[in-house]
Amino acid sequence: MTTPTTSPPQVPDDAHLLDLAREAAGRAYVPYSAFPVGAALLLANGEVVTGCNVENASYGLTICAERTAATRMIAASRGEAGENGTTRTDDRVVVKAAVVGLKASPCFPCGACRQVLHEFGCQSVVVEEDGHPRAYSFAQILPHGFGPADLPGQEA
Ligand SMILES: [Zn+2]
């Protein structure tokens, strides 16, 4: 059985994460935009989950690479969902997200994806600028973000 996560021998650096995102972009389903994007999420347990954008003829049902990766992360996590499905095991926490657009550099996450990455604790986003990795803190790309900690009784 194929698992959506890989276990590298060590925590990948930013350049390696971008390579994994680029590889995922090569699997994108983009018959309408021809704008392939890949994302690689480094999780708190050191594993990496990738995703690519998947378009739909309805356009509105298209899902971005970052959200594909986040949903794969949750679906593949080992931890049992706690009450209301909120358990935060280290395989459900994003440390860093690398994003590559094969036709755009840098390629930043859209607003919807920034919100979803914030949900899972993402601390920084890595993009490619002039052929080199560049990391941005999450506070830079989503200042004053609204997240789980803003709801009463929810864990951060
Ligand atoms: Zn997006």
CSV table of N, CA and C and ligand atoms in Angstrom, one decimal:
chain,number,residue,atom,x,y,z
A,1,MET,N,0.8,-1.2,0.0
A,1,MET,CA,0.0,0.0,0.0
A,1,MET,C,0.9,1.2,0.0
A,2,THR,N,0.5,2.2,-0.8
A,2,THR,CA,1.3,3.4,-0.9
A,2,THR,C,0.9,4.4,0.2
A,3,THR,N,1.8,5.0,0.9
A,3,THR,CA,1.6,5.9,1.9
A,3,THR,C,2.0,7.3,1.4
A,4,PRO,N,1.2,8.3,1.7
A,4,PRO,CA,1.5,9.7,1.2
A,4,PRO,C,2.6,10.4,1.9
A,5,THR,N,3.2,9.7,2.9
A,5,THR,CA,4.3,10.4,3.6
A,5,THR,C,5.6,9.6,3.3
A,6,THR,N,6.7,10.4,3.4
A,6,THR,CA,8.0,9.7,3.2
A,6,THR,C,8.8,10.0,4.5
A,7,SER,N,9.7,9.1,4.8
A,7,SER,CA,10.5,9.3,6.0
A,7,SER,C,12.0,9.5,5.6
A,8,PRO,N,12.4,10.7,5.4
A,8,PRO,CA,13.8,11.0,5.0
A,8,PRO,C,14.7,10.6,6.2
A,9,PRO,N,15.9,10.3,5.9
A,9,PRO,CA,16.8,9.9,7.0
A,9,PRO,C,17.1,11.0,8.0
A,10,GLN,N,17.0,12.3,7.5
A,10,GLN,CA,17.1,13.4,8.4
A,10,GLN,C,16.2,14.5,8.0
A,11,VAL,N,16.0,15.5,8.8
A,11,VAL,CA,15.1,16.5,8.5
A,11,VAL,C,15.6,17.3,7.2
A,12,PRO,N,14.8,17.4,6.2
A,12,PRO,CA,15.2,18.0,5.0
A,12,PRO,C,15.4,19.5,5.1
A,13,ASP,N,16.4,20.0,4.5
A,13,ASP,CA,16.6,21.5,4.5
A,13,ASP,C,15.7,22.1,3.5
A,14,ASP,N,15.7,23.5,3.4
A,14,ASP,CA,14.8,24.2,2.6
A,14,ASP,C,14.9,23.8,1.1
A,15,ALA,N,16.1,23.6,0.6
A,15,ALA,CA,16.4,23.3,-0.8
A,15,ALA,C,15.8,21.9,-1.1
A,16,HIS,N,15.9,21.0,-0.2
A,16,HIS,CA,15.3,19.7,-0.4
A,16,HIS,C,13.8,19.7,-0.4
A,17,LEU,N,13.3,20.5,0.5
A,17,LEU,CA,11.8,20.7,0.6
A,17,LEU,C,11.3,21.3,-0.7
A,18,LEU,N,12.0,22.2,-1.3
A,18,LEU,CA,11.6,22.8,-2.6
A,18,LEU,C,11.7,21.8,-3.7
A,19,ASP,N,12.7,20.9,-3.6
A,19,ASP,CA,12.8,19.8,-4.6
A,19,ASP,C,11.6,18.9,-4.5
A,20,LEU,N,11.2,18.6,-3.3
A,20,LEU,CA,10.0,17.7,-3.1
A,20,LEU,C,8.8,18.4,-3.6
A,21,ALA,N,8.7,19.7,-3.4
A,21,ALA,CA,7.5,20.4,-3.9
A,21,ALA,C,7.5,20.4,-5.4
A,22,ARG,N,8.6,20.6,-6.0
A,22,ARG,CA,8.7,20.6,-7.5
A,22,ARG,C,8.4,19.3,-8.0
A,23,GLU,N,8.8,18.2,-7.4
A,23,GLU,CA,8.5,16.9,-7.8
A,23,GLU,C,6.9,16.7,-7.8
A,24,ALA,N,6.3,17.2,-6.7
A,24,ALA,CA,4.9,17.1,-6.6
A,24,ALA,C,4.2,17.9,-7.7
A,25,ALA,N,4.7,19.0,-8.0
A,25,ALA,CA,4.1,19.9,-9.0
A,25,ALA,C,4.0,19.1,-10.3
A,26,GLY,N,5.0,18.3,-10.6
A,26,GLY,CA,5.0,17.5,-11.8
A,26,GLY,C,3.9,16.5,-11.9
A,27,ARG,N,3.2,16.3,-10.8
A,27,ARG,CA,2.0,15.4,-10.8
A,27,ARG,C,0.7,16.1,-10.8
A,28,ALA,N,0.7,17.5,-10.9
A,28,ALA,CA,-0.5,18.3,-10.8
A,28,ALA,C,-1.5,17.9,-11.9
A,29,TYR,N,-2.7,18.1,-11.6
A,29,TYR,CA,-3.8,17.9,-12.6
A,29,TYR,C,-4.3,19.3,-12.9
A,30,VAL,N,-3.8,19.9,-14.0
A,30,VAL,CA,-4.1,21.3,-14.3
A,30,VAL,C,-4.5,21.4,-15.8
A,31,PRO,N,-5.6,20.7,-16.3
A,31,PRO,CA,-5.9,20.8,-17.7
A,31,PRO,C,-6.5,22.2,-18.1
A,32,TYR,N,-6.9,23.0,-17.1
A,32,TYR,CA,-7.5,24.3,-17.5
A,32,TYR,C,-6.5,25.5,-17.3
A,33,SER,N,-5.8,25.5,-16.3
A,33,SER,CA,-4.8,26.6,-16.1
A,33,SER,C,-3.5,26.4,-16.6
A,34,ALA,N,-3.1,25.1,-16.7
A,34,ALA,CA,-1.7,24.7,-17.1
A,34,ALA,C,-0.7,25.4,-16.2
A,35,PHE,N,-1.1,25.5,-14.9
A,35,PHE,CA,-0.3,26.2,-13.9
A,35,PHE,C,0.0,25.3,-12.7
A,36,PRO,N,0.9,24.4,-13.0
A,36,PRO,CA,1.2,23.3,-11.9
A,36,PRO,C,1.9,23.9,-10.7
A,37,VAL,N,1.4,23.5,-9.6
A,37,VAL,CA,2.0,23.9,-8.3
A,37,VAL,C,2.2,22.7,-7.4
A,38,GLY,N,3.3,22.7,-6.6
A,38,GLY,CA,3.5,21.6,-5.7
A,38,GLY,C,3.8,22.2,-4.3
A,39,ALA,N,3.5,21.4,-3.3
A,39,ALA,CA,3.8,21.8,-1.9
A,39,ALA,C,4.4,20.7,-1.2
A,40,ALA,N,5.3,21.0,-0.3
A,40,ALA,CA,5.9,20.0,0.6
A,40,ALA,C,5.8,20.5,2.0
A,41,LEU,N,5.1,19.8,2.9
A,41,LEU,CA,4.9,20.2,4.3
A,41,LEU,C,5.9,19.4,5.1
A,42,LEU,N,6.7,20.1,5.9
A,42,LEU,CA,7.5,19.4,6.9
A,42,LEU,C,6.7,19.4,8.2
A,43,LEU,N,6.5,18.2,8.7
A,43,LEU,CA,5.7,18.0,9.9
A,43,LEU,C,6.6,18.0,11.1
A,44,ALA,N,6.0,18.2,12.3
A,44,ALA,CA,6.7,18.2,13.5
A,44,ALA,C,7.4,16.9,13.9
A,45,ASN,N,7.0,15.8,13.3
A,45,ASN,CA,7.7,14.5,13.5
A,45,ASN,C,8.8,14.3,12.5
A,46,GLY,N,9.1,15.3,11.6
A,46,GLY,CA,10.2,15.2,10.7
A,46,GLY,C,9.8,14.6,9.3
A,47,GLU,N,8.6,14.1,9.2
A,47,GLU,CA,8.2,13.6,7.9
A,47,GLU,C,7.7,14.7,7.0
A,48,VAL,N,7.7,14.4,5.7
A,48,VAL,CA,7.2,15.3,4.7
A,48,VAL,C,6.0,14.8,4.0
A,49,VAL,N,5.0,15.6,3.8
A,49,VAL,CA,3.8,15.3,3.0
A,49,VAL,C,3.8,16.2,1.9
A,50,THR,N,3.5,15.7,0.7
A,50,THR,CA,3.5,16.6,-0.5
A,50,THR,C,2.0,16.7,-1.0
A,51,GLY,N,1.8,17.6,-1.9
A,51,GLY,CA,0.6,17.8,-2.6
A,51,GLY,C,0.7,18.6,-3.8
A,52,CYS,N,-0.2,18.5,-4.7
A,52,CYS,CA,-0.2,19.2,-6.0
A,52,CYS,C,-1.6,19.8,-6.2
A,53,ASN,N,-1.7,20.8,-7.1
A,53,ASN,CA,-3.1,21.3,-7.3
A,53,ASN,C,-3.8,20.3,-8.2
A,54,VAL,N,-5.1,20.3,-7.9
A,54,VAL,CA,-6.0,19.4,-8.7
A,54,VAL,C,-7.2,20.2,-9.1
A,55,GLU,N,-7.3,20.4,-10.4
A,55,GLU,CA,-8.4,21.3,-11.0
A,55,GLU,C,-9.6,20.4,-11.3
A,56,ASN,N,-10.7,21.2,-11.5
A,56,ASN,CA,-12.0,20.6,-11.8
A,56,ASN,C,-12.7,21.4,-12.9
A,57,ALA,N,-13.5,20.7,-13.7
A,57,ALA,CA,-14.2,21.4,-14.8
A,57,ALA,C,-15.1,22.5,-14.3
A,58,SER,N,-15.5,22.3,-13.0
A,58,SER,CA,-16.4,23.4,-12.4
A,58,SER,C,-15.6,24.6,-12.0
A,59,TYR,N,-14.3,24.5,-12.1
A,59,TYR,CA,-13.3,25.5,-11.6
A,59,TYR,C,-13.4,25.8,-10.1
A,60,GLY,N,-14.5,26.0,-9.6
A,60,GLY,CA,-14.7,26.3,-8.2
A,60,GLY,C,-14.2,25.2,-7.2
A,61,LEU,N,-14.2,24.0,-7.7
A,61,LEU,CA,-13.9,22.9,-6.9
A,61,LEU,C,-12.4,22.5,-6.9
A,62,THR,N,-11.6,23.4,-7.6
A,62,THR,CA,-10.2,23.2,-7.7
A,62,THR,C,-9.6,23.3,-6.3
A,63,ILE,N,-8.6,22.5,-6.0
A,63,ILE,CA,-8.0,22.5,-4.7
A,63,ILE,C,-6.5,22.8,-5.0
A,64,CYS,N,-5.9,23.6,-4.2
A,64,CYS,CA,-4.5,24.0,-4.3
A,64,CYS,C,-3.6,22.9,-3.7
A,65,ALA,N,-2.3,23.0,-4.1
A,65,ALA,CA,-1.3,22.1,-3.7
A,65,ALA,C,-1.2,22.0,-2.2
A,66,GLU,N,-1.2,23.2,-1.5
A,66,GLU,CA,-1.0,23.3,-0.1
A,66,GLU,C,-2.1,22.6,0.7
A,67,ARG,N,-3.4,22.8,0.2
A,67,ARG,CA,-4.5,22.2,0.9
A,67,ARG,C,-4.6,20.7,0.6
A,68,THR,N,-4.2,20.3,-0.6
A,68,THR,CA,-4.1,18.9,-0.9
A,68,THR,C,-3.1,18.2,0.1
A,69,ALA,N,-2.0,18.8,0.3
A,69,ALA,CA,-1.0,18.3,1.2
A,69,ALA,C,-1.5,18.2,2.6
A,70,ALA,N,-2.2,19.3,3.0
A,70,ALA,CA,-2.7,19.3,4.4
A,70,ALA,C,-3.8,18.2,4.6
A,71,THR,N,-4.6,18.0,3.7
A,71,THR,CA,-5.7,17.0,3.8
A,71,THR,C,-5.0,15.6,3.8
A,72,ARG,N,-4.0,15.4,3.0
A,72,ARG,CA,-3.3,14.2,3.0
A,72,ARG,C,-2.6,13.9,4.3
A,73,MET,N,-2.1,15.0,4.9
A,73,MET,CA,-1.4,14.9,6.2
A,73,MET,C,-2.4,14.3,7.3
A,74,ILE,N,-3.6,14.9,7.3
A,74,ILE,CA,-4.6,14.5,8.3
A,74,ILE,C,-5.0,13.1,8.0
A,75,ALA,N,-5.3,12.8,6.8
A,75,ALA,CA,-5.8,11.5,6.4
A,75,ALA,C,-4.8,10.4,6.8
A,76,ALA,N,-3.5,10.7,6.6
A,76,ALA,CA,-2.5,9.7,6.9
A,76,ALA,C,-2.0,9.7,8.3
A,77,SER,N,-2.4,10.6,9.1
A,77,SER,CA,-1.9,10.7,10.5
A,77,SER,C,-2.2,9.4,11.3
A,78,ARG,N,-1.3,9.1,12.2
A,78,ARG,CA,-1.4,7.9,13.0
A,78,ARG,C,-2.3,8.1,14.2
A,79,GLY,N,-2.3,9.3,14.7
A,79,GLY,CA,-3.0,9.6,15.9
A,79,GLY,C,-4.5,9.5,15.7
A,80,GLU,N,-5.2,8.9,16.7
A,80,GLU,CA,-6.6,8.9,16.6
A,80,GLU,C,-7.2,10.3,16.8
A,81,ALA,N,-8.2,10.6,16.1
A,81,ALA,CA,-8.8,11.8,16.3
A,81,ALA,C,-9.4,11.9,17.7
A,82,GLY,N,-9.2,12.9,18.5
A,82,GLY,CA,-9.8,13.1,19.8
A,82,GLY,C,-11.2,13.5,19.7
A,83,GLU,N,-11.7,13.9,20.8
A,83,GLU,CA,-13.1,14.4,20.8
A,83,GLU,C,-13.2,15.6,19.8
A,84,ASN,N,-14.1,15.6,18.9
A,84,ASN,CA,-14.3,16.5,17.8
A,84,ASN,C,-13.1,16.5,16.8
A,85,GLY,N,-12.3,15.4,16.9
A,85,GLY,CA,-11.2,15.3,15.9
A,85,GLY,C,-10.1,16.2,16.0
A,86,THR,N,-9.8,16.7,17.2
A,86,THR,CA,-8.9,17.8,17.3
A,86,THR,C,-7.5,17.4,17.8
A,87,THR,N,-7.2,16.2,18.0
A,87,THR,CA,-5.9,15.8,18.6
A,87,THR,C,-4.8,16.3,17.7
A,88,ARG,N,-3.8,16.9,18.4
A,88,ARG,CA,-2.6,17.5,17.8
A,88,ARG,C,-1.4,16.6,18.0
A,89,THR,N,-1.3,15.5,17.3
A,89,THR,CA,-0.1,14.7,17.4
A,89,THR,C,0.9,15.3,16.5
A,90,ASP,N,2.2,14.9,16.6
A,90,ASP,CA,3.2,15.6,15.8
A,90,ASP,C,3.1,15.3,14.3
A,91,ASP,N,2.3,14.3,14.0
A,91,ASP,CA,2.1,14.1,12.5
A,91,ASP,C,0.9,14.9,12.0
A,92,ARG,N,0.4,15.8,12.8
A,92,ARG,CA,-0.7,16.6,12.4
A,92,ARG,C,-0.4,18.1,12.6
A,93,VAL,N,0.9,18.4,12.8
A,93,VAL,CA,1.4,19.7,13.0
A,93,VAL,C,2.4,20.1,11.9
A,94,VAL,N,2.2,21.2,11.1
A,94,VAL,CA,3.1,21.6,10.1
A,94,VAL,C,4.1,22.6,10.6
A,95,VAL,N,5.4,22.3,10.4
A,95,VAL,CA,6.4,23.2,10.9
A,95,VAL,C,6.7,24.2,9.8
A,96,LYS,N,6.7,23.7,8.5
A,96,LYS,CA,7.2,24.6,7.4
A,96,LYS,C,6.5,24.1,6.1
A,97,ALA,N,6.2,25.0,5.3
A,97,ALA,CA,5.6,24.6,4.0
A,97,ALA,C,6.4,25.2,2.8
A,98,ALA,N,6.9,24.3,1.9
A,98,ALA,CA,7.6,24.8,0.7
A,98,ALA,C,6.7,24.7,-0.5
A,99,VAL,N,6.7,25.8,-1.3
A,99,VAL,CA,5.8,25.9,-2.4
A,99,VAL,C,6.5,26.2,-3.7
A,100,VAL,N,6.2,25.5,-4.7
A,100,VAL,CA,6.9,25.7,-6.0
A,100,VAL,C,5.8,25.7,-7.1
A,101,GLY,N,5.8,26.8,-7.9
A,101,GLY,CA,5.0,26.9,-9.1
A,101,GLY,C,5.9,26.7,-10.3
A,102,LEU,N,5.6,25.8,-11.1
A,102,LEU,CA,6.5,25.5,-12.3
A,102,LEU,C,6.5,26.7,-13.3
A,103,LYS,N,5.5,27.5,-13.2
A,103,LYS,CA,5.5,28.7,-14.1
A,103,LYS,C,5.5,30.0,-13.4
A,104,ALA,N,5.8,30.0,-12.1
A,104,ALA,CA,5.9,31.2,-11.4
A,104,ALA,C,6.9,31.1,-10.2
A,105,SER,N,7.8,32.1,-10.1
A,105,SER,CA,8.8,32.0,-9.1
A,105,SER,C,9.0,33.4,-8.6
A,106,PRO,N,8.8,33.8,-7.4
A,106,PRO,CA,8.3,32.9,-6.3
A,106,PRO,C,6.8,32.6,-6.5
A,107,CYS,N,6.3,31.5,-5.9
A,107,CYS,CA,4.9,31.2,-5.9
A,107,CYS,C,4.5,31.1,-4.4
A,108,PHE,N,3.7,32.1,-4.0
A,108,PHE,CA,3.3,32.1,-2.6
A,108,PHE,C,1.9,31.4,-2.4
A,109,PRO,N,1.6,30.9,-1.3
A,109,PRO,CA,0.3,30.3,-1.1
A,109,PRO,C,-0.8,31.4,-1.2
A,110,CYS,N,-2.0,31.0,-1.7
A,110,CYS,CA,-3.1,31.9,-1.8
A,110,CYS,C,-3.6,32.2,-0.4
A,111,GLY,N,-4.6,33.1,-0.3
A,111,GLY,CA,-5.1,33.4,1.0
A,111,GLY,C,-5.8,32.2,1.7
A,112,ALA,N,-6.5,31.4,0.9
A,112,ALA,CA,-7.2,30.3,1.5
A,112,ALA,C,-6.2,29.3,2.1
A,113,CYS,N,-5.1,29.1,1.3
A,113,CYS,CA,-4.1,28.1,1.8
A,113,CYS,C,-3.3,28.6,3.0
A,114,ARG,N,-3.1,29.9,3.1
A,114,ARG,CA,-2.5,30.5,4.2
A,114,ARG,C,-3.3,30.2,5.5
A,115,GLN,N,-4.6,30.4,5.3
A,115,GLN,CA,-5.5,30.1,6.5
A,115,GLN,C,-5.5,28.7,6.9
A,116,VAL,N,-5.5,27.8,5.9
A,116,VAL,CA,-5.4,26.3,6.2
A,116,VAL,C,-4.1,25.9,6.8
A,117,LEU,N,-3.0,26.5,6.3
A,117,LEU,CA,-1.7,26.1,6.9
A,117,LEU,C,-1.6,26.7,8.4
A,118,HIS,N,-2.2,27.8,8.6
A,118,HIS,CA,-2.2,28.4,9.9
A,118,HIS,C,-3.0,27.5,10.9
A,119,GLU,N,-4.0,26.9,10.4
A,119,GLU,CA,-4.8,25.9,11.2
A,119,GLU,C,-3.9,24.9,11.9
A,120,PHE,N,-2.9,24.4,11.1
A,120,PHE,CA,-2.1,23.3,11.5
A,120,PHE,C,-0.7,23.8,12.1
A,121,GLY,N,-0.6,25.1,12.4
A,121,GLY,CA,0.5,25.6,13.2
A,121,GLY,C,1.7,25.9,12.3
A,122,CYS,N,1.6,26.1,11.0
A,122,CYS,CA,2.7,26.4,10.2
A,122,CYS,C,3.5,27.6,10.6
A,123,GLN,N,4.8,27.5,10.7
A,123,GLN,CA,5.6,28.6,11.3
A,123,GLN,C,6.3,29.4,10.2
A,124,SER,N,6.6,28.7,9.0
A,124,SER,CA,7.2,29.5,8.0
A,124,SER,C,6.9,28.9,6.6
A,125,VAL,N,7.0,29.7,5.6
A,125,VAL,CA,6.8,29.3,4.2
A,125,VAL,C,8.1,29.5,3.4
A,126,VAL,N,8.5,28.5,2.6
A,126,VAL,CA,9.7,28.6,1.8
A,126,VAL,C,9.3,28.7,0.4
A,127,VAL,N,9.8,29.6,-0.3
A,127,VAL,CA,9.5,29.8,-1.8
A,127,VAL,C,10.9,29.9,-2.5
A,128,GLU,N,10.8,29.8,-3.8
A,128,GLU,CA,12.1,29.9,-4.6
A,128,GLU,C,12.2,31.3,-5.1
A,129,GLU,N,13.2,32.0,-4.8
A,129,GLU,CA,13.4,33.3,-5.4
A,129,GLU,C,14.8,33.4,-6.0
A,130,ASP,N,14.8,33.7,-7.3
A,130,ASP,CA,16.1,33.8,-8.0
A,130,ASP,C,16.9,32.5,-7.9
A,131,GLY,N,16.1,31.4,-7.9
A,131,GLY,CA,16.8,30.1,-7.9
A,131,GLY,C,17.2,29.6,-6.5
A,132,HIS,N,16.9,30.4,-5.5
A,132,HIS,CA,17.4,30.0,-4.2
A,132,HIS,C,16.2,30.0,-3.2
A,133,PRO,N,16.3,29.1,-2.2
A,133,PRO,CA,15.2,29.1,-1.2
A,133,PRO,C,15.1,30.4,-0.4
A,134,ARG,N,13.9,30.8,-0.1
A,134,ARG,CA,13.8,32.0,0.8
A,134,ARG,C,12.6,31.7,1.7
A,135,ALA,N,12.9,31.8,3.0
A,135,ALA,CA,11.9,31.5,4.0
A,135,ALA,C,11.3,32.8,4.5
A,136,TYR,N,10.0,32.7,4.7
A,136,TYR,CA,9.2,33.8,5.3
A,136,TYR,C,8.5,33.3,6.6
A,137,SER,N,8.6,34.1,7.6
A,137,SER,CA,7.9,33.6,8.8
A,137,SER,C,6.4,33.7,8.5
A,138,PHE,N,5.6,32.9,9.2
A,138,PHE,CA,4.2,32.9,8.9
A,138,PHE,C,3.5,34.3,9.3
A,139,ALA,N,4.1,34.9,10.3
A,139,ALA,CA,3.6,36.2,10.7
A,139,ALA,C,3.7,37.2,9.5
A,140,GLN,N,4.8,37.0,8.7
A,140,GLN,CA,5.0,37.9,7.6
A,140,GLN,C,3.9,37.7,6.5
A,141,ILE,N,3.5,36.5,6.3
A,141,ILE,CA,2.6,36.2,5.2
A,141,ILE,C,1.1,36.2,5.6
A,142,LEU,N,0.9,36.0,6.9
A,142,LEU,CA,-0.5,36.1,7.4
A,142,LEU,C,-0.5,36.8,8.7
A,143,PRO,N,-0.3,38.2,8.6
A,143,PRO,CA,-0.3,38.9,9.9
A,143,PRO,C,-1.7,38.9,10.5
A,144,HIS,N,-1.7,38.9,11.8
A,144,HIS,CA,-2.9,38.9,12.6
A,144,HIS,C,-3.9,37.8,12.2
A,145,GLY,N,-3.3,36.6,11.9
A,145,GLY,CA,-4.1,35.5,11.4
A,145,GLY,C,-5.1,35.0,12.5
A,146,PHE,N,-6.2,34.5,12.0
A,146,PHE,CA,-7.2,33.9,12.9
A,146,PHE,C,-7.1,32.4,12.9
A,147,GLY,N,-6.9,31.9,14.1
A,147,GLY,CA,-6.7,30.4,14.2
A,147,GLY,C,-7.4,29.8,15.4
A,148,PRO,N,-7.0,28.5,15.6
A,148,PRO,CA,-7.7,27.7,16.7
A,148,PRO,C,-7.6,28.4,18.0
A,149,ALA,N,-6.4,29.1,18.3
A,149,ALA,CA,-6.2,29.7,19.6
A,149,ALA,C,-7.2,30.9,19.8
A,150,ASP,N,-7.8,31.4,18.8
A,150,ASP,CA,-8.7,32.5,18.9
A,150,ASP,C,-10.1,32.0,19.3
A,151,LEU,N,-10.4,30.7,19.3
A,151,LEU,CA,-11.7,30.2,19.7
A,151,LEU,C,-11.6,29.8,21.1
A,152,PRO,N,-12.6,30.1,21.9
A,152,PRO,CA,-12.6,29.6,23.3
A,152,PRO,C,-12.6,28.1,23.4
A,153,GLY,N,-11.7,27.6,24.3
A,153,GLY,CA,-11.7,26.2,24.6
A,153,GLY,C,-11.0,25.4,23.6
A,154,GLN,N,-10.3,26.0,22.6
A,154,GLN,CA,-9.6,25.2,21.6
A,154,GLN,C,-8.1,25.3,21.8
A,155,GLU,N,-7.4,24.2,21.5
A,155,GLU,CA,-6.0,24.2,21.6
A,155,GLU,C,-5.3,24.9,20.5
A,156,ALA,N,-4.2,25.5,20.7
A,156,ALA,CA,-3.5,26.2,19.6
A,156,ALA,C,-2.9,25.3,18.6
B,1,ZN,ZN,-4.2,28.0,-2.4
